Amino acid sequence: MVSGSGGGTSSSGGSEVRVYVRIRPLTQAEAQKAPSSAAVDPSKGTVVLRGMRGEQPRSFTFDGVLSESASQHEAFELAGRAAAADCLAGYNGSTYVYGQTGAGKTYSVFGCPANSVAELMADTHRGFACRALEQVFAEVGRHTREAAGLVNYTCTCSFLEIYKEQIIDLLDPSSVGLQIRADPVRGVYVDRLYEPTVTSLEEACDVLFRGLQHRRSGATHMNERSSRSHAVFALSIQAIEQCPGGLTSTRVGRLSFVDLAGSERQQGLADGGLSLGVSSSTAGAVGGSGSSHADDAAAASAAAQRTRVREAGAINRS
């Protein structure tokens, strides 16, 4: 998982880009073949891959690590809560999850499949997106009450997927082939993407639920229900505050959750060999759909953080 906030130093005062690794539990079939080869030390932020066939163990260090027993609540507290708080403060933030098919990316971001909005909201396994919405609307409600009408919030949501190089609006699946545009004021955005205004947690979760129903998934040899597309759920918050002297202050923050389709060998696919290779333009669309934060995060990414991303990829391949 990669979590970051753009636009200089975030409200949390930390690094703009942080890399976390979450180890999922072994499946029953995997456990029968061999024990887990990864040892996690959350206190040090390290993952040690035990040597196989006489190889020496390899150690990797990240901003945070989560063991097989970590709950969704623990994962969000470590890797998601700060980005949601920064969004309320007017920063753009993103949380990306990536890795091999079956690693648990969609589970971390969106939780288990739900049959209703109520089930989605009540599930103890609900993902980062739902938990961030809870945090944001709780804080919006608190700020509104404390400001006694001097602050007005407007929240909008969007949900898109990138499938076979096409950008599709998950809130309006008939709207396909959307284009990425750049504007001096708006920054990078997706033209004609539906962004409904939401006034409550329930309305925001309804948007999330409707989008999830339209997302493409399919069976692979590694995962019975695997995401076959990249998906981006975004929440935008505009706060207009009445200041002394008749002046107004406006701040806008945007929070994006990016679930990248899993990677695996071609012969591991059960849907006719769908290629998941991503072109540079598509990779830009995944980042660009979260407004200007993509450029901010790229500028803030230091060499040490890029090394951690590569090391996370090494763990996925091991």
Short mmCIF file of C-alpha atoms in Angstrom, two decimals:
data_model
loop_
_atom_site.label_atom_id
_atom_site.label_comp_id
_atom_site.label_asym_id
_atom_site.label_seq_id
_atom_site.Cartn_x
_atom_site.Cartn_y
_atom_site.Cartn_z
CA MET A 1 0.00 0.00 0.00
CA VAL A 2 1.19 3.50 -0.82
CA SER A 3 -0.43 6.41 0.99
CA GLY A 4 0.40 10.06 0.39
CA SER A 5 -0.70 13.68 0.57
CA GLY A 6 0.33 16.31 -1.95
CA GLY A 7 0.89 20.01 -1.80
CA GLY A 8 3.91 20.30 0.46
CA THR A 9 3.96 19.26 4.10
CA SER A 10 0.73 17.59 5.15
CA SER A 11 -1.22 18.46 8.27
CA SER A 12 0.23 15.40 9.95
CA GLY A 13 3.68 16.91 9.47
CA GLY A 14 5.16 13.72 8.03
CA SER A 15 6.49 12.48 4.75
CA GLU A 16 4.15 13.04 1.82
CA VAL A 17 4.55 9.49 0.48
CA ARG A 18 4.56 6.45 2.73
CA VAL A 19 4.82 2.77 1.87
CA TYR A 20 3.18 0.03 3.91
CA VAL A 21 3.17 -3.74 3.49
CA ARG A 22 0.31 -5.95 4.59
CA ILE A 23 0.82 -9.72 4.77
CA ARG A 24 -2.32 -11.71 4.17
CA PRO A 25 -2.98 -15.08 5.85
CA LEU A 26 -2.15 -18.21 3.90
CA THR A 27 -5.04 -20.00 2.26
CA GLN A 28 -5.71 -23.58 3.30
CA ALA A 29 -4.12 -24.87 0.11
CA GLU A 30 -1.04 -22.70 0.60
CA ALA A 31 -0.64 -23.74 4.23
CA GLN A 32 -0.66 -27.41 3.22
CA LYS A 33 2.23 -26.85 0.81
CA ALA A 34 4.56 -24.80 3.01
CA PRO A 35 4.57 -22.51 6.07
CA SER A 36 4.69 -18.76 5.67
CA SER A 37 8.06 -17.51 4.45
CA ALA A 38 7.61 -13.97 5.84
CA ALA A 39 8.37 -12.79 9.37
CA VAL A 40 6.94 -9.38 10.34
CA ASP A 41 8.15 -7.01 13.05
CA PRO A 42 5.61 -4.13 13.27
CA SER A 43 7.68 -2.31 15.92
CA LYS A 44 10.59 -1.95 13.51
CA GLY A 45 8.59 -1.81 10.29
CA THR A 46 10.49 -4.75 8.84
CA VAL A 47 9.62 -7.84 6.82
CA VAL A 48 12.12 -10.70 6.71
CA LEU A 49 11.79 -13.26 3.94
CA ARG A 50 13.12 -16.56 5.13
CA GLY A 51 15.68 -18.16 2.84
CA MET A 52 14.43 -20.99 0.66
CA ARG A 53 16.65 -23.82 -0.58
CA GLY A 54 19.60 -22.62 1.48
CA GLU A 55 19.31 -18.94 0.54
CA GLN A 56 20.07 -16.25 3.11
CA PRO A 57 17.08 -14.39 4.64
CA ARG A 58 16.38 -10.94 3.21
CA SER A 59 15.16 -8.02 5.29
CA PHE A 60 13.11 -5.03 4.06
CA THR A 61 12.10 -1.90 5.98
CA PHE A 62 8.98 0.18 5.35
CA ASP A 63 7.03 3.01 6.95
CA GLY A 64 4.79 0.38 8.47
CA VAL A 65 4.01 -3.33 8.23
CA LEU A 66 0.91 -5.36 9.09
CA SER A 67 1.00 -9.04 9.97
CA GLU A 68 -1.45 -11.74 8.91
CA SER A 69 -3.52 -11.16 12.05
CA ALA A 70 -3.99 -7.39 11.52
CA SER A 71 -7.64 -6.32 11.34
CA GLN A 72 -9.17 -3.87 8.88
CA HIS A 73 -9.42 -1.34 11.71
CA GLU A 74 -5.72 -1.67 12.49
CA ALA A 75 -4.78 -1.37 8.82
CA PHE A 76 -6.83 1.81 8.38
CA GLU A 77 -5.46 3.39 11.55
CA LEU A 78 -1.92 2.82 10.32
CA ALA A 79 -2.22 3.58 6.61
CA GLY A 80 -5.46 5.45 5.99
CA ARG A 81 -6.55 7.75 8.80
CA ALA A 82 -3.87 10.41 8.29
CA ALA A 83 -4.69 10.85 4.59
CA ALA A 84 -8.39 11.32 5.42
CA ALA A 85 -7.51 13.96 8.03
CA ASP A 86 -5.31 15.78 5.51
CA CYS A 87 -8.23 15.87 3.05
CA LEU A 88 -10.31 17.77 5.61
CA ALA A 89 -7.42 20.22 6.02
CA GLY A 90 -7.45 20.98 2.28
CA TYR A 91 -4.75 18.61 1.02
CA ASN A 92 -5.00 16.10 -1.82
CA GLY A 93 -4.23 12.53 -0.80
CA SER A 94 -4.22 9.06 -2.30
CA THR A 95 -3.99 5.50 -1.09
CA TYR A 96 -2.83 2.97 -3.69
CA VAL A 97 -2.91 -0.78 -3.20
CA TYR A 98 -1.03 -3.05 -5.57
CA GLY A 99 0.41 -6.53 -5.72
CA GLN A 100 -0.17 -10.00 -7.05
CA THR A 101 -3.64 -11.33 -7.76
CA GLY A 102 -5.15 -12.70 -4.56
CA ALA A 103 -3.01 -10.54 -2.27
CA GLY A 104 -6.06 -8.86 -0.71
CA LYS A 105 -5.91 -5.44 -2.38
CA THR A 106 -9.64 -5.03 -3.01
CA TYR A 107 -10.41 -6.41 0.44
CA SER A 108 -8.19 -3.78 2.07
CA VAL A 109 -9.74 -0.87 0.16
CA PHE A 110 -13.38 -1.91 -0.27
CA GLY A 111 -13.90 -4.82 2.12
CA CYS A 112 -15.97 -7.92 1.44
CA PRO A 113 -18.70 -7.94 -1.24
CA ALA A 114 -21.97 -6.62 0.22
CA ASN A 115 -25.58 -7.10 -0.81
CA SER A 116 -26.80 -3.71 0.41
CA VAL A 117 -25.58 -0.33 1.58
CA ALA A 118 -26.56 -1.19 5.15
CA GLU A 119 -24.50 -4.39 4.99
CA LEU A 120 -21.55 -2.47 3.55
CA MET A 121 -21.65 0.06 6.40
CA ALA A 122 -22.15 -2.47 9.20
CA ASP A 123 -19.56 -5.02 8.11
CA THR A 124 -16.64 -5.29 10.54
CA HIS A 125 -14.49 -6.07 7.50
CA ARG A 126 -15.40 -2.86 5.68
CA GLY A 127 -12.45 -1.35 3.86
CA PHE A 128 -10.46 1.87 3.83
CA ALA A 129 -12.92 3.76 1.62
CA CYS A 130 -15.92 3.22 3.90
CA ARG A 131 -13.90 3.93 7.04
CA ALA A 132 -12.53 7.16 5.55
CA LEU A 133 -16.07 8.28 4.70
CA GLU A 134 -17.09 7.62 8.32
CA GLN A 135 -14.17 9.71 9.56
CA VAL A 136 -14.76 12.56 7.12
CA PHE A 137 -18.50 12.95 7.72
CA ALA A 138 -18.07 12.66 11.48
CA GLU A 139 -15.54 15.52 11.37
CA VAL A 140 -17.65 17.56 8.95
CA GLY A 141 -20.61 17.25 11.31
CA ARG A 142 -18.51 18.24 14.31
CA HIS A 143 -16.94 21.23 12.55
CA THR A 144 -20.33 22.40 11.29
CA ARG A 145 -21.80 22.35 14.80
CA GLU A 146 -18.82 24.12 16.36
CA ALA A 147 -18.71 26.80 13.64
CA ALA A 148 -22.37 27.71 14.20
CA GLY A 149 -23.11 28.17 10.50
CA LEU A 150 -19.89 30.00 9.61
CA VAL A 151 -18.50 27.04 7.63
CA ASN A 152 -20.31 25.38 4.73
CA TYR A 153 -19.13 22.01 3.40
CA THR A 154 -19.82 20.54 -0.04
CA CYS A 155 -18.82 16.91 -0.67
CA THR A 156 -18.82 15.09 -4.00
CA CYS A 157 -17.87 11.53 -4.95
CA SER A 158 -16.79 9.81 -8.14
CA PHE A 159 -15.97 6.23 -9.06
CA LEU A 160 -14.24 5.13 -12.24
CA GLU A 161 -12.46 2.08 -13.57
CA ILE A 162 -9.86 1.54 -16.27
CA TYR A 163 -10.53 -1.64 -18.22
CA LYS A 164 -8.71 -2.60 -21.41
CA GLU A 165 -7.30 0.93 -21.72
CA GLN A 166 -10.79 2.48 -21.49
CA ILE A 167 -11.92 4.83 -18.70
CA ILE A 168 -15.45 3.92 -17.59
CA ASP A 169 -17.71 5.75 -15.16
CA LEU A 170 -18.88 3.15 -12.63
CA LEU A 171 -21.76 5.41 -11.60
CA ASP A 172 -22.91 5.53 -15.23
CA PRO A 173 -21.57 2.36 -16.92
CA SER A 174 -22.94 3.47 -20.30
CA SER A 175 -20.44 6.34 -20.22
CA VAL A 176 -17.28 4.76 -21.66
CA GLY A 177 -14.19 6.08 -23.36
CA LEU A 178 -13.86 9.09 -21.05
CA GLN A 179 -10.90 11.37 -21.65
CA ILE A 180 -8.30 12.88 -19.32
CA ARG A 181 -8.05 16.67 -19.52
CA ALA A 182 -5.75 19.25 -18.00
CA ASP A 183 -6.91 22.66 -16.84
CA PRO A 184 -4.87 25.48 -15.23
CA VAL A 185 -7.48 25.81 -12.48
CA ARG A 186 -8.86 22.29 -12.02
CA GLY A 187 -5.59 20.49 -12.72
CA VAL A 188 -5.84 17.00 -14.21
CA TYR A 189 -9.37 15.61 -14.38
CA VAL A 190 -11.57 13.14 -16.26
CA ASP A 191 -14.00 14.85 -18.61
CA ARG A 192 -17.71 13.96 -18.27
CA LEU A 193 -17.15 11.95 -15.09
CA TYR A 194 -20.28 11.99 -12.93
CA GLU A 195 -19.57 13.48 -9.48
CA PRO A 196 -22.78 13.58 -7.40
CA THR A 197 -23.01 15.77 -4.32
CA VAL A 198 -23.45 13.80 -1.10
CA THR A 199 -24.69 15.30 2.15
CA SER A 200 -24.39 12.34 4.52
CA LEU A 201 -22.40 9.19 5.20
CA GLU A 202 -25.32 7.10 3.95
CA GLU A 203 -25.43 8.93 0.61
CA ALA A 204 -21.66 8.60 0.16
CA CYS A 205 -21.75 4.88 0.95
CA ASP A 206 -24.61 4.48 -1.51
CA VAL A 207 -22.38 5.94 -4.24
CA LEU A 208 -19.59 3.57 -3.22
CA PHE A 209 -21.94 0.58 -3.20
CA ARG A 210 -23.42 1.38 -6.64
CA GLY A 211 -19.98 1.68 -8.16
CA LEU A 212 -18.80 -1.60 -6.71
CA GLN A 213 -21.76 -3.40 -8.27
CA HIS A 214 -20.59 -2.38 -11.73
CA ARG A 215 -16.92 -3.18 -11.36
CA ARG A 216 -15.54 -5.97 -13.51
CA SER A 217 -14.26 -9.11 -11.85
CA GLY A 218 -13.45 -12.60 -13.03
CA ALA A 219 -11.99 -15.92 -11.95
CA THR A 220 -8.32 -16.71 -12.19
CA HIS A 221 -6.38 -19.78 -11.17
CA MET A 222 -5.15 -17.78 -8.18
CA ASN A 223 -8.40 -16.13 -7.10
CA GLU A 224 -12.02 -17.11 -7.64
CA ARG A 225 -13.20 -13.49 -7.70
CA SER A 226 -10.45 -11.22 -8.94
CA SER A 227 -10.65 -7.55 -9.91
CA ARG A 228 -10.04 -7.28 -13.64
CA SER A 229 -9.74 -3.50 -13.75
CA HIS A 230 -8.08 -0.58 -12.03
CA ALA A 231 -10.59 1.37 -9.92
CA VAL A 232 -10.47 4.86 -8.41
CA PHE A 233 -12.96 6.04 -5.80
CA ALA A 234 -12.54 9.74 -4.97
CA LEU A 235 -14.06 12.08 -2.42
CA SER A 236 -13.77 15.85 -2.83
CA ILE A 237 -14.48 18.26 0.05
CA GLN A 238 -14.91 22.00 -0.32
CA ALA A 239 -15.13 24.14 2.83
CA ILE A 240 -16.19 27.79 2.59
CA GLU A 241 -15.64 29.70 5.83
CA GLN A 242 -16.98 33.14 6.69
CA CYS A 243 -14.14 35.27 8.07
CA PRO A 244 -14.18 38.61 9.94
CA GLY A 245 -14.60 41.66 7.72
CA GLY A 246 -16.96 39.93 5.32
CA LEU A 247 -14.19 37.85 3.73
CA THR A 248 -14.48 34.16 2.88
CA SER A 249 -11.85 31.43 2.95
CA THR A 250 -12.15 28.42 0.65
CA ARG A 251 -10.19 25.20 0.88
CA VAL A 252 -10.60 22.07 -1.21
CA GLY A 253 -9.22 18.64 -0.46
CA ARG A 254 -9.47 15.44 -2.45
CA LEU A 255 -9.00 11.88 -1.24
CA SER A 256 -8.59 9.00 -3.71
CA PHE A 257 -8.50 5.25 -3.20
CA VAL A 258 -6.85 3.39 -6.07
CA ASP A 259 -7.28 -0.37 -6.35
CA LEU A 260 -4.93 -1.63 -9.05
CA ALA A 261 -5.80 -4.85 -10.85
CA GLY A 262 -3.71 -7.81 -9.76
CA SER A 263 -0.70 -9.00 -11.71
CA GLU A 264 0.03 -12.63 -12.50
CA ARG A 265 1.47 -14.77 -15.21
CA GLN A 266 -0.53 -15.09 -18.40
CA GLN A 267 -1.01 -18.84 -17.93
CA GLY A 268 -2.55 -18.11 -14.53
CA LEU A 269 -5.59 -16.45 -16.09
CA ALA A 270 -8.91 -18.23 -16.39
CA ASP A 271 -10.69 -15.59 -18.47
CA GLY A 272 -9.10 -16.25 -21.83
CA GLY A 273 -5.73 -14.63 -21.19
CA LEU A 274 -6.73 -11.05 -20.51
CA SER A 275 -3.60 -8.92 -20.50
CA LEU A 276 -3.23 -6.58 -17.57
CA GLY A 277 -0.23 -4.70 -18.94
CA VAL A 278 -0.63 -1.00 -18.22
CA SER A 279 0.58 1.64 -20.62
CA SER A 280 2.13 4.86 -19.39
CA SER A 281 -1.00 6.78 -20.40
CA THR A 282 -3.22 4.46 -18.38
CA ALA A 283 -0.92 4.72 -15.38
CA GLY A 284 -1.26 8.48 -15.66
CA ALA A 285 -5.02 8.18 -15.77
CA VAL A 286 -5.07 6.23 -12.51
CA GLY A 287 -3.09 8.96 -10.79
CA GLY A 288 -4.52 11.88 -12.71
CA SER A 289 -8.11 11.06 -11.88
CA GLY A 290 -7.33 12.17 -8.33
CA SER A 291 -6.80 15.79 -9.47
CA SER A 292 -3.45 17.50 -9.04
CA HIS A 293 -2.27 15.22 -6.25
CA ALA A 294 -0.57 12.94 -8.78
CA ASP A 295 1.97 15.59 -9.70
CA ASP A 296 2.42 16.61 -6.07
CA ALA A 297 3.05 13.04 -4.93
CA ALA A 298 5.46 12.41 -7.78
CA ALA A 299 7.43 15.54 -6.92
CA ALA A 300 7.55 14.60 -3.24
CA SER A 301 8.71 11.02 -3.79
CA ALA A 302 12.32 10.72 -2.65
CA ALA A 303 14.83 8.08 -3.68
CA ALA A 304 14.40 6.22 -0.38
CA GLN A 305 10.66 5.96 -0.89
CA ARG A 306 11.10 4.67 -4.44
CA THR A 307 13.40 2.01 -3.05
CA ARG A 308 10.70 0.95 -0.62
CA VAL A 309 8.18 0.66 -3.43
CA ARG A 310 10.58 -1.58 -5.34
CA GLU A 311 11.16 -3.66 -2.21
CA ALA A 312 7.41 -4.06 -1.76
CA GLY A 313 7.32 -5.40 -5.31
CA ALA A 314 10.11 -7.82 -4.44
CA ILE A 315 8.04 -9.17 -1.56
CA ASN A 316 5.04 -9.62 -3.84
CA ARG A 317 7.14 -11.66 -6.24
CA SER A 318 8.60 -13.84 -3.50
#
